[in-house]
Structures are given as structure tokens and as C-alpha cells.
Amino acid sequence: MSEAVTTPQAGKPVTGAALVLAALVSASLLAIHPGGAAQDFPSLLQEETANRALDALVHGGVIVVLAVELVGYAVFARRVDRTSSLAALIFFAMGTAFFCASMVLDGLVIPALAAKYLPVPAKYDAARSLFALCGILIQFLMPLGLGFQAASIAAWGWALIQSRAARIAGGVGLLASAALLAGLALQPMNPLVLMGGVAVVTLWAFLMGVLGMRRAI
């Protein structure tokens, strides 16, 4: 079987358009992600409390975007008659689970803790312990999420490189996933690696959406 697209549903551009839109929304949310400039713990509590609504919007929005992307990839996996496309869907689902857990802690739990403890200086030591626990969990969850998503991109790349209509995109996926996996293996908590990983996942969703809109998948 030389072509990846194998069902009569291939060619409908709605799924591709949804993925393109999801990628654009994801990029917009990342652009408004609140930055951190706190120099001490009380300032951190104030900052997290002040940014609570924006954090919820950004991180909650990313969770919704990932759900949309998961649906899109499931549709594409049905169109591609290869084991690698099924593996890509499963890897992305695994990565989404870890990444969403990281988003909940970073964007919802930590700001809620900050708002709870900010007016109670006597409990700052307890708050520090909770913040430390959340930070340690995020240090594992975010790289794991991006690692599985990178594996998903690699599996998609392997599936698409066998199709004449999407061979170039498949090669791009294989190269991008290899670079991301190497970065995560060498420096899993480097902020540049993590932000680069988020950018790679977002750009891949955009590329897959374009392929869907062009009826290449």
C-alpha cells in the first residue's frame, strides 16, 4: 500500500481547518502567558494571585486546545492505514495526559494556593512546601508530556513519509521530533528546551492541519 490516505473520508478539510485554528489559538495563548519577576516568596504569592485569572485562561485554554488536537489526530489516524498512525495517536494521548496535569498544577493549583496563603503570613512555611511539591511534579510531568508528544510526531512522520502527498511533511516530523527528544534527554528542564518543545508541538498541529486542508491526509 503506497499511499497513507485510504478511506473515502480523506479530502474533507474540516478536520484540517480545526487543527490549524487550534494551533493558532495555542500560539496566541502562549503569547499572553504571564511572566514571572518575583524576587522573594511573598512577592511570588502576590504575583500568582494577581495573575490568577490570566493563568486560568492560558492554561485552561491550552487544555481545551489539546483536546481539539486529540480529536483531529484521531480522525487522521482513521484515515491512515498504518500501525505508526495508531502509535502516533496513543503517544499523543499519553503526552496530553501528562501535559494537562502539568497545566492544571501550574495554571490552576499554584495560583489558588497563592490566593489562599497570601493573607496568612504565619502559614508561609507550609505554602513553600506545597509550592515545592508542585514544582517537583511539574519538573517530571512537563518533560514527560513533551516527550510522548515528540514520539507522536515521530510516528506521524514515519507514517507520512511513506505517502507521496505528504512525504516532505513526514521528513520534517522525523527531524523535528529527533531534535526535541535529544533536547529533552540532555536538558529536560531547560526553559528554552521546554518552550521550544511547546513550539514544535504547536507547529506540527498547524502543519497537520494544512495537510488536511490540502487533502494530503
PDB file of C-alpha atoms in Angstrom:
ATOM      1  CA  MET A   1       0.000   0.000   0.000  1.00  0.00           C
ATOM      2  CA  SER A   2       1.884   3.075  -1.204  1.00  0.00           C
ATOM      3  CA  GLU A   3      -0.423   5.823  -0.047  1.00  0.00           C
ATOM      4  CA  ALA A   4      -1.221   6.761   3.543  1.00  0.00           C
ATOM      5  CA  VAL A   5      -4.731   8.001   2.791  1.00  0.00           C
ATOM      6  CA  THR A   6      -7.021   5.023   2.458  1.00  0.00           C
ATOM      7  CA  THR A   7     -10.642   5.934   3.259  1.00  0.00           C
ATOM      8  CA  PRO A   8     -13.367   7.868   1.482  1.00  0.00           C
ATOM      9  CA  GLN A   9     -13.335  10.430   4.296  1.00  0.00           C
ATOM     10  CA  ALA A  10      -9.916  11.673   3.192  1.00  0.00           C
ATOM     11  CA  GLY A  11     -10.114  15.003   1.492  1.00  0.00           C
ATOM     12  CA  LYS A  12     -12.668  16.669   3.762  1.00  0.00           C
ATOM     13  CA  PRO A  13     -10.906  19.823   5.007  1.00  0.00           C
ATOM     14  CA  VAL A  14     -12.905  20.435   8.203  1.00  0.00           C
ATOM     15  CA  THR A  15     -10.571  18.475  10.476  1.00  0.00           C
ATOM     16  CA  GLY A  16      -7.543  20.185   8.999  1.00  0.00           C
ATOM     17  CA  ALA A  17      -9.098  23.615   9.495  1.00  0.00           C
ATOM     18  CA  ALA A  18      -9.850  22.754  13.124  1.00  0.00           C
ATOM     19  CA  LEU A  19      -6.222  21.786  13.722  1.00  0.00           C
ATOM     20  CA  VAL A  20      -4.945  24.973  12.096  1.00  0.00           C
ATOM     21  CA  LEU A  21      -7.286  27.028  14.267  1.00  0.00           C
ATOM     22  CA  ALA A  22      -6.230  25.099  17.377  1.00  0.00           C
ATOM     23  CA  ALA A  23      -2.563  25.764  16.620  1.00  0.00           C
ATOM     24  CA  LEU A  24      -3.209  29.486  16.134  1.00  0.00           C
ATOM     25  CA  VAL A  25      -5.170  29.670  19.393  1.00  0.00           C
ATOM     26  CA  SER A  26      -2.376  27.819  21.196  1.00  0.00           C
ATOM     27  CA  ALA A  27       0.223  30.267  19.882  1.00  0.00           C
ATOM     28  CA  SER A  28      -1.949  33.209  20.943  1.00  0.00           C
ATOM     29  CA  LEU A  29      -2.377  31.807  24.454  1.00  0.00           C
ATOM     30  CA  LEU A  30       1.359  31.267  24.822  1.00  0.00           C
ATOM     31  CA  ALA A  31       1.965  34.849  23.713  1.00  0.00           C
ATOM     32  CA  ILE A  32      -0.097  36.216  26.606  1.00  0.00           C
ATOM     33  CA  HIS A  33       1.330  33.817  29.213  1.00  0.00           C
ATOM     34  CA  PRO A  34       2.131  35.946  32.289  1.00  0.00           C
ATOM     35  CA  GLY A  35       5.820  36.291  33.055  1.00  0.00           C
ATOM     36  CA  GLY A  36       7.484  35.994  36.457  1.00  0.00           C
ATOM     37  CA  ALA A  37       9.592  38.690  38.102  1.00  0.00           C
ATOM     38  CA  ALA A  38       9.158  37.912  41.805  1.00  0.00           C
ATOM     39  CA  GLN A  39      12.313  38.196  43.928  1.00  0.00           C
ATOM     40  CA  ASP A  40      11.035  36.551  47.119  1.00  0.00           C
ATOM     41  CA  PHE A  41       8.249  34.265  48.274  1.00  0.00           C
ATOM     42  CA  PRO A  42       5.760  36.966  49.377  1.00  0.00           C
ATOM     43  CA  SER A  43       6.214  38.677  46.002  1.00  0.00           C
ATOM     44  CA  LEU A  44       5.646  35.334  44.286  1.00  0.00           C
ATOM     45  CA  LEU A  45       2.378  34.882  46.159  1.00  0.00           C
ATOM     46  CA  GLN A  46       1.270  38.381  45.177  1.00  0.00           C
ATOM     47  CA  GLU A  47       2.235  37.809  41.545  1.00  0.00           C
ATOM     48  CA  GLU A  48       0.479  34.454  41.284  1.00  0.00           C
ATOM     49  CA  THR A  49      -2.638  35.859  42.944  1.00  0.00           C
ATOM     50  CA  ALA A  50      -2.723  38.904  40.660  1.00  0.00           C
ATOM     51  CA  ASN A  51      -2.323  36.717  37.550  1.00  0.00           C
ATOM     52  CA  ARG A  52      -4.799  34.056  38.670  1.00  0.00           C
ATOM     53  CA  ALA A  53      -7.469  34.812  36.054  1.00  0.00           C
ATOM     54  CA  LEU A  54      -4.963  35.096  33.201  1.00  0.00           C
ATOM     55  CA  ASP A  55      -3.212  31.901  34.278  1.00  0.00           C
ATOM     56  CA  ALA A  56      -6.541  30.078  34.279  1.00  0.00           C
ATOM     57  CA  LEU A  57      -7.334  31.411  30.802  1.00  0.00           C
ATOM     58  CA  VAL A  58      -3.965  30.464  29.322  1.00  0.00           C
ATOM     59  CA  HIS A  59      -3.518  27.050  30.900  1.00  0.00           C
ATOM     60  CA  GLY A  60      -7.192  26.102  30.702  1.00  0.00           C
ATOM     61  CA  GLY A  61      -7.221  27.221  27.079  1.00  0.00           C
ATOM     62  CA  VAL A  62      -4.207  25.046  26.282  1.00  0.00           C
ATOM     63  CA  ILE A  63      -6.006  22.045  27.790  1.00  0.00           C
ATOM     64  CA  VAL A  64      -9.026  22.688  25.535  1.00  0.00           C
ATOM     65  CA  VAL A  65      -6.747  23.109  22.509  1.00  0.00           C
ATOM     66  CA  LEU A  66      -5.042  19.775  23.235  1.00  0.00           C
ATOM     67  CA  ALA A  67      -8.449  18.084  23.398  1.00  0.00           C
ATOM     68  CA  VAL A  68      -9.325  19.512  19.976  1.00  0.00           C
ATOM     69  CA  GLU A  69      -5.990  18.370  18.578  1.00  0.00           C
ATOM     70  CA  LEU A  70      -6.516  14.895  20.019  1.00  0.00           C
ATOM     71  CA  VAL A  71      -9.845  14.631  18.201  1.00  0.00           C
ATOM     72  CA  GLY A  72      -8.212  15.801  14.980  1.00  0.00           C
ATOM     73  CA  TYR A  73      -5.408  13.273  15.241  1.00  0.00           C
ATOM     74  CA  ALA A  74      -7.941  10.535  15.956  1.00  0.00           C
ATOM     75  CA  VAL A  75      -9.754  11.411  12.730  1.00  0.00           C
ATOM     76  CA  PHE A  76      -6.493  11.377  10.789  1.00  0.00           C
ATOM     77  CA  ALA A  77      -5.462   8.057  12.362  1.00  0.00           C
ATOM     78  CA  ARG A  78      -8.658   6.502  10.977  1.00  0.00           C
ATOM     79  CA  ARG A  79      -7.694   7.700   7.513  1.00  0.00           C
ATOM     80  CA  VAL A  80      -4.172   6.292   7.621  1.00  0.00           C
ATOM     81  CA  ASP A  81      -3.927   2.511   7.377  1.00  0.00           C
ATOM     82  CA  ARG A  82      -0.654   2.105   9.266  1.00  0.00           C
ATOM     83  CA  THR A  83       0.384   0.898  12.707  1.00  0.00           C
ATOM     84  CA  SER A  84       2.527   4.018  13.070  1.00  0.00           C
ATOM     85  CA  SER A  85      -0.524   6.295  12.841  1.00  0.00           C
ATOM     86  CA  LEU A  86      -2.203   4.382  15.674  1.00  0.00           C
ATOM     87  CA  ALA A  87       1.011   4.634  17.690  1.00  0.00           C
ATOM     88  CA  ALA A  88       1.078   8.378  16.992  1.00  0.00           C
ATOM     89  CA  LEU A  89      -2.441   8.763  18.383  1.00  0.00           C
ATOM     90  CA  ILE A  90      -1.644   6.746  21.521  1.00  0.00           C
ATOM     91  CA  PHE A  91       1.612   8.619  22.140  1.00  0.00           C
ATOM     92  CA  PHE A  92      -0.157  11.955  21.746  1.00  0.00           C
ATOM     93  CA  ALA A  93      -2.889  10.882  24.162  1.00  0.00           C
ATOM     94  CA  MET A  94      -0.249   9.859  26.714  1.00  0.00           C
ATOM     95  CA  GLY A  95       1.605  13.123  26.247  1.00  0.00           C
ATOM     96  CA  THR A  96      -1.600  15.110  26.559  1.00  0.00           C
ATOM     97  CA  ALA A  97      -2.401  13.416  29.881  1.00  0.00           C
ATOM     98  CA  PHE A  98       0.974  14.337  31.383  1.00  0.00           C
ATOM     99  CA  PHE A  99       0.973  17.824  29.861  1.00  0.00           C
ATOM    100  CA  CYS A 100      -2.558  18.608  31.076  1.00  0.00           C
ATOM    101  CA  ALA A 101      -1.592  17.538  34.589  1.00  0.00           C
ATOM    102  CA  SER A 102       1.295  19.997  34.402  1.00  0.00           C
ATOM    103  CA  MET A 103      -1.047  22.727  33.128  1.00  0.00           C
ATOM    104  CA  VAL A 104      -3.523  22.146  35.981  1.00  0.00           C
ATOM    105  CA  LEU A 105      -0.776  22.448  38.593  1.00  0.00           C
ATOM    106  CA  ASP A 106       0.949  25.440  37.022  1.00  0.00           C
ATOM    107  CA  GLY A 107      -2.115  27.411  35.952  1.00  0.00           C
ATOM    108  CA  LEU A 108      -4.821  26.470  38.461  1.00  0.00           C
ATOM    109  CA  VAL A 109      -3.447  24.840  41.612  1.00  0.00           C
ATOM    110  CA  ILE A 110      -0.457  27.126  42.248  1.00  0.00           C
ATOM    111  CA  PRO A 111      -2.430  30.386  41.776  1.00  0.00           C
ATOM    112  CA  ALA A 112      -5.189  29.017  44.023  1.00  0.00           C
ATOM    113  CA  LEU A 113      -2.628  28.190  46.723  1.00  0.00           C
ATOM    114  CA  ALA A 114      -1.127  31.660  46.377  1.00  0.00           C
ATOM    115  CA  ALA A 115      -4.511  33.323  46.814  1.00  0.00           C
ATOM    116  CA  LYS A 116      -5.233  31.149  49.865  1.00  0.00           C
ATOM    117  CA  TYR A 117      -1.952  31.771  51.683  1.00  0.00           C
ATOM    118  CA  LEU A 118      -1.152  35.356  50.679  1.00  0.00           C
ATOM    119  CA  PRO A 119      -3.179  36.931  53.517  1.00  0.00           C
ATOM    120  CA  VAL A 120      -1.799  34.463  56.115  1.00  0.00           C
ATOM    121  CA  PRO A 121       1.958  35.148  56.603  1.00  0.00           C
ATOM    122  CA  ALA A 122       2.066  32.733  59.541  1.00  0.00           C
ATOM    123  CA  LYS A 123       1.476  29.840  57.111  1.00  0.00           C
ATOM    124  CA  TYR A 124       4.100  30.819  54.529  1.00  0.00           C
ATOM    125  CA  ASP A 125       6.326  27.871  55.517  1.00  0.00           C
ATOM    126  CA  ALA A 126       3.518  25.432  54.743  1.00  0.00           C
ATOM    127  CA  ALA A 127       2.865  27.262  51.494  1.00  0.00           C
ATOM    128  CA  ARG A 128       6.524  26.959  50.499  1.00  0.00           C
ATOM    129  CA  SER A 129       6.337  23.189  50.947  1.00  0.00           C
ATOM    130  CA  LEU A 130       3.235  22.963  48.753  1.00  0.00           C
ATOM    131  CA  PHE A 131       4.830  25.167  46.082  1.00  0.00           C
ATOM    132  CA  ALA A 132       7.948  22.984  46.177  1.00  0.00           C
ATOM    133  CA  LEU A 133       5.848  19.839  45.736  1.00  0.00           C
ATOM    134  CA  CYS A 134       4.003  21.344  42.769  1.00  0.00           C
ATOM    135  CA  GLY A 135       7.304  22.437  41.241  1.00  0.00           C
ATOM    136  CA  ILE A 136       8.807  18.962  41.561  1.00  0.00           C
ATOM    137  CA  LEU A 137       5.726  17.376  39.971  1.00  0.00           C
ATOM    138  CA  ILE A 138       5.849  19.835  37.064  1.00  0.00           C
ATOM    139  CA  GLN A 139       9.552  19.017  36.553  1.00  0.00           C
ATOM    140  CA  PHE A 140       8.524  15.454  35.748  1.00  0.00           C
ATOM    141  CA  LEU A 141       5.127  15.978  34.114  1.00  0.00           C
ATOM    142  CA  MET A 142       6.059  18.593  31.521  1.00  0.00           C
ATOM    143  CA  PRO A 143       9.095  16.797  30.024  1.00  0.00           C
ATOM    144  CA  LEU A 144       7.163  13.505  30.027  1.00  0.00           C
ATOM    145  CA  GLY A 145       4.268  15.164  28.220  1.00  0.00           C
ATOM    146  CA  LEU A 146       6.522  16.744  25.613  1.00  0.00           C
ATOM    147  CA  GLY A 147       8.493  13.515  25.234  1.00  0.00           C
ATOM    148  CA  PHE A 148       5.408  11.476  24.393  1.00  0.00           C
ATOM    149  CA  GLN A 149       4.190  14.208  22.041  1.00  0.00           C
ATOM    150  CA  ALA A 150       7.581  14.187  20.323  1.00  0.00           C
ATOM    151  CA  ALA A 151       7.246  10.411  19.935  1.00  0.00           C
ATOM    152  CA  SER A 152       3.813  11.023  18.404  1.00  0.00           C
ATOM    153  CA  ILE A 153       5.316  13.416  15.870  1.00  0.00           C
ATOM    154  CA  ALA A 154       7.984  10.834  15.030  1.00  0.00           C
ATOM    155  CA  ALA A 155       5.336   8.149  14.470  1.00  0.00           C
ATOM    156  CA  TRP A 156       3.307  10.503  12.277  1.00  0.00           C
ATOM    157  CA  GLY A 157       6.459  11.342  10.367  1.00  0.00           C
ATOM    158  CA  TRP A 158       7.108   7.663   9.716  1.00  0.00           C
ATOM    159  CA  ALA A 159       3.545   7.162   8.505  1.00  0.00           C
ATOM    160  CA  LEU A 160       3.501  10.244   6.274  1.00  0.00           C
ATOM    161  CA  ILE A 161       6.928   9.754   4.734  1.00  0.00           C
ATOM    162  CA  GLN A 162       5.519   6.674   3.014  1.00  0.00           C
ATOM    163  CA  SER A 163       2.896   8.770   1.220  1.00  0.00           C
ATOM    164  CA  ARG A 164       3.786  10.721  -1.925  1.00  0.00           C
ATOM    165  CA  ALA A 165       1.362  13.503  -0.975  1.00  0.00           C
ATOM    166  CA  ALA A 166       2.919  14.110   2.464  1.00  0.00           C
ATOM    167  CA  ARG A 167       6.488  12.816   2.172  1.00  0.00           C
ATOM    168  CA  ILE A 168       8.154  16.165   2.888  1.00  0.00           C
ATOM    169  CA  ALA A 169       5.972  16.744   5.943  1.00  0.00           C
ATOM    170  CA  GLY A 170       6.869  13.264   7.168  1.00  0.00           C
ATOM    171  CA  GLY A 171      10.574  14.064   6.907  1.00  0.00           C
ATOM    172  CA  VAL A 172      10.057  17.329   8.774  1.00  0.00           C
ATOM    173  CA  GLY A 173       8.246  15.440  11.527  1.00  0.00           C
ATOM    174  CA  LEU A 174      11.055  12.917  11.907  1.00  0.00           C
ATOM    175  CA  LEU A 175      13.718  15.627  12.107  1.00  0.00           C
ATOM    176  CA  ALA A 176      11.758  17.863  14.476  1.00  0.00           C
ATOM    177  CA  SER A 177      10.898  15.001  16.822  1.00  0.00           C
ATOM    178  CA  ALA A 178      14.502  13.788  16.889  1.00  0.00           C
ATOM    179  CA  ALA A 179      15.725  17.277  17.815  1.00  0.00           C
ATOM    180  CA  LEU A 180      13.107  17.647  20.541  1.00  0.00           C
ATOM    181  CA  LEU A 181      13.771  14.194  22.026  1.00  0.00           C
ATOM    182  CA  ALA A 182      17.503  14.904  22.046  1.00  0.00           C
ATOM    183  CA  GLY A 183      16.960  18.220  23.807  1.00  0.00           C
ATOM    184  CA  LEU A 184      14.699  16.627  26.429  1.00  0.00           C
ATOM    185  CA  ALA A 185      17.187  13.814  27.014  1.00  0.00           C
ATOM    186  CA  LEU A 186      20.090  16.210  27.541  1.00  0.00           C
ATOM    187  CA  GLN A 187      18.370  19.079  29.374  1.00  0.00           C
ATOM    188  CA  PRO A 188      14.821  18.094  30.352  1.00  0.00           C
ATOM    189  CA  MET A 189      14.149  21.189  32.487  1.00  0.00           C
ATOM    190  CA  ASN A 190      15.935  23.809  30.403  1.00  0.00           C
ATOM    191  CA  PRO A 191      13.282  26.539  29.816  1.00  0.00           C
ATOM    192  CA  LEU A 192      14.464  27.025  26.240  1.00  0.00           C
ATOM    193  CA  VAL A 193      14.091  23.300  25.521  1.00  0.00           C
ATOM    194  CA  LEU A 194      10.612  23.214  27.067  1.00  0.00           C
ATOM    195  CA  MET A 195       9.392  26.323  25.243  1.00  0.00           C
ATOM    196  CA  GLY A 196      10.959  25.015  22.056  1.00  0.00           C
ATOM    197  CA  GLY A 197       9.124  21.737  22.602  1.00  0.00           C
ATOM    198  CA  VAL A 198       5.799  23.517  23.000  1.00  0.00           C
ATOM    199  CA  ALA A 199       6.543  25.447  19.798  1.00  0.00           C
ATOM    200  CA  VAL A 200       7.354  22.217  17.918  1.00  0.00           C
ATOM    201  CA  VAL A 201       4.105  20.569  19.037  1.00  0.00           C
ATOM    202  CA  THR A 202       2.127  23.673  18.057  1.00  0.00           C
ATOM    203  CA  LEU A 203       3.779  23.963  14.656  1.00  0.00           C
ATOM    204  CA  TRP A 204       3.213  20.261  13.996  1.00  0.00           C
ATOM    205  CA  ALA A 205      -0.505  20.659  14.674  1.00  0.00           C
ATOM    206  CA  PHE A 206      -0.522  23.562  12.218  1.00  0.00           C
ATOM    207  CA  LEU A 207       1.316  21.514   9.575  1.00  0.00           C
ATOM    208  CA  MET A 208      -1.012  18.541  10.012  1.00  0.00           C
ATOM    209  CA  GLY A 209      -3.959  20.910   9.698  1.00  0.00           C
ATOM    210  CA  VAL A 210      -2.574  22.303   6.466  1.00  0.00           C
ATOM    211  CA  LEU A 211      -2.127  18.765   5.118  1.00  0.00           C
ATOM    212  CA  GLY A 212      -5.735  18.022   5.987  1.00  0.00           C
ATOM    213  CA  MET A 213      -6.973  21.188   4.306  1.00  0.00           C
ATOM    214  CA  ARG A 214      -4.954  20.336   1.182  1.00  0.00           C
ATOM    215  CA  ARG A 215      -6.422  16.822   1.164  1.00  0.00           C
ATOM    216  CA  ALA A 216      -2.994  15.263   1.584  1.00  0.00           C
ATOM    217  CA  ILE A 217      -4.233  13.254   4.531  1.00  0.00           C
TER     218      ILE A 217
END
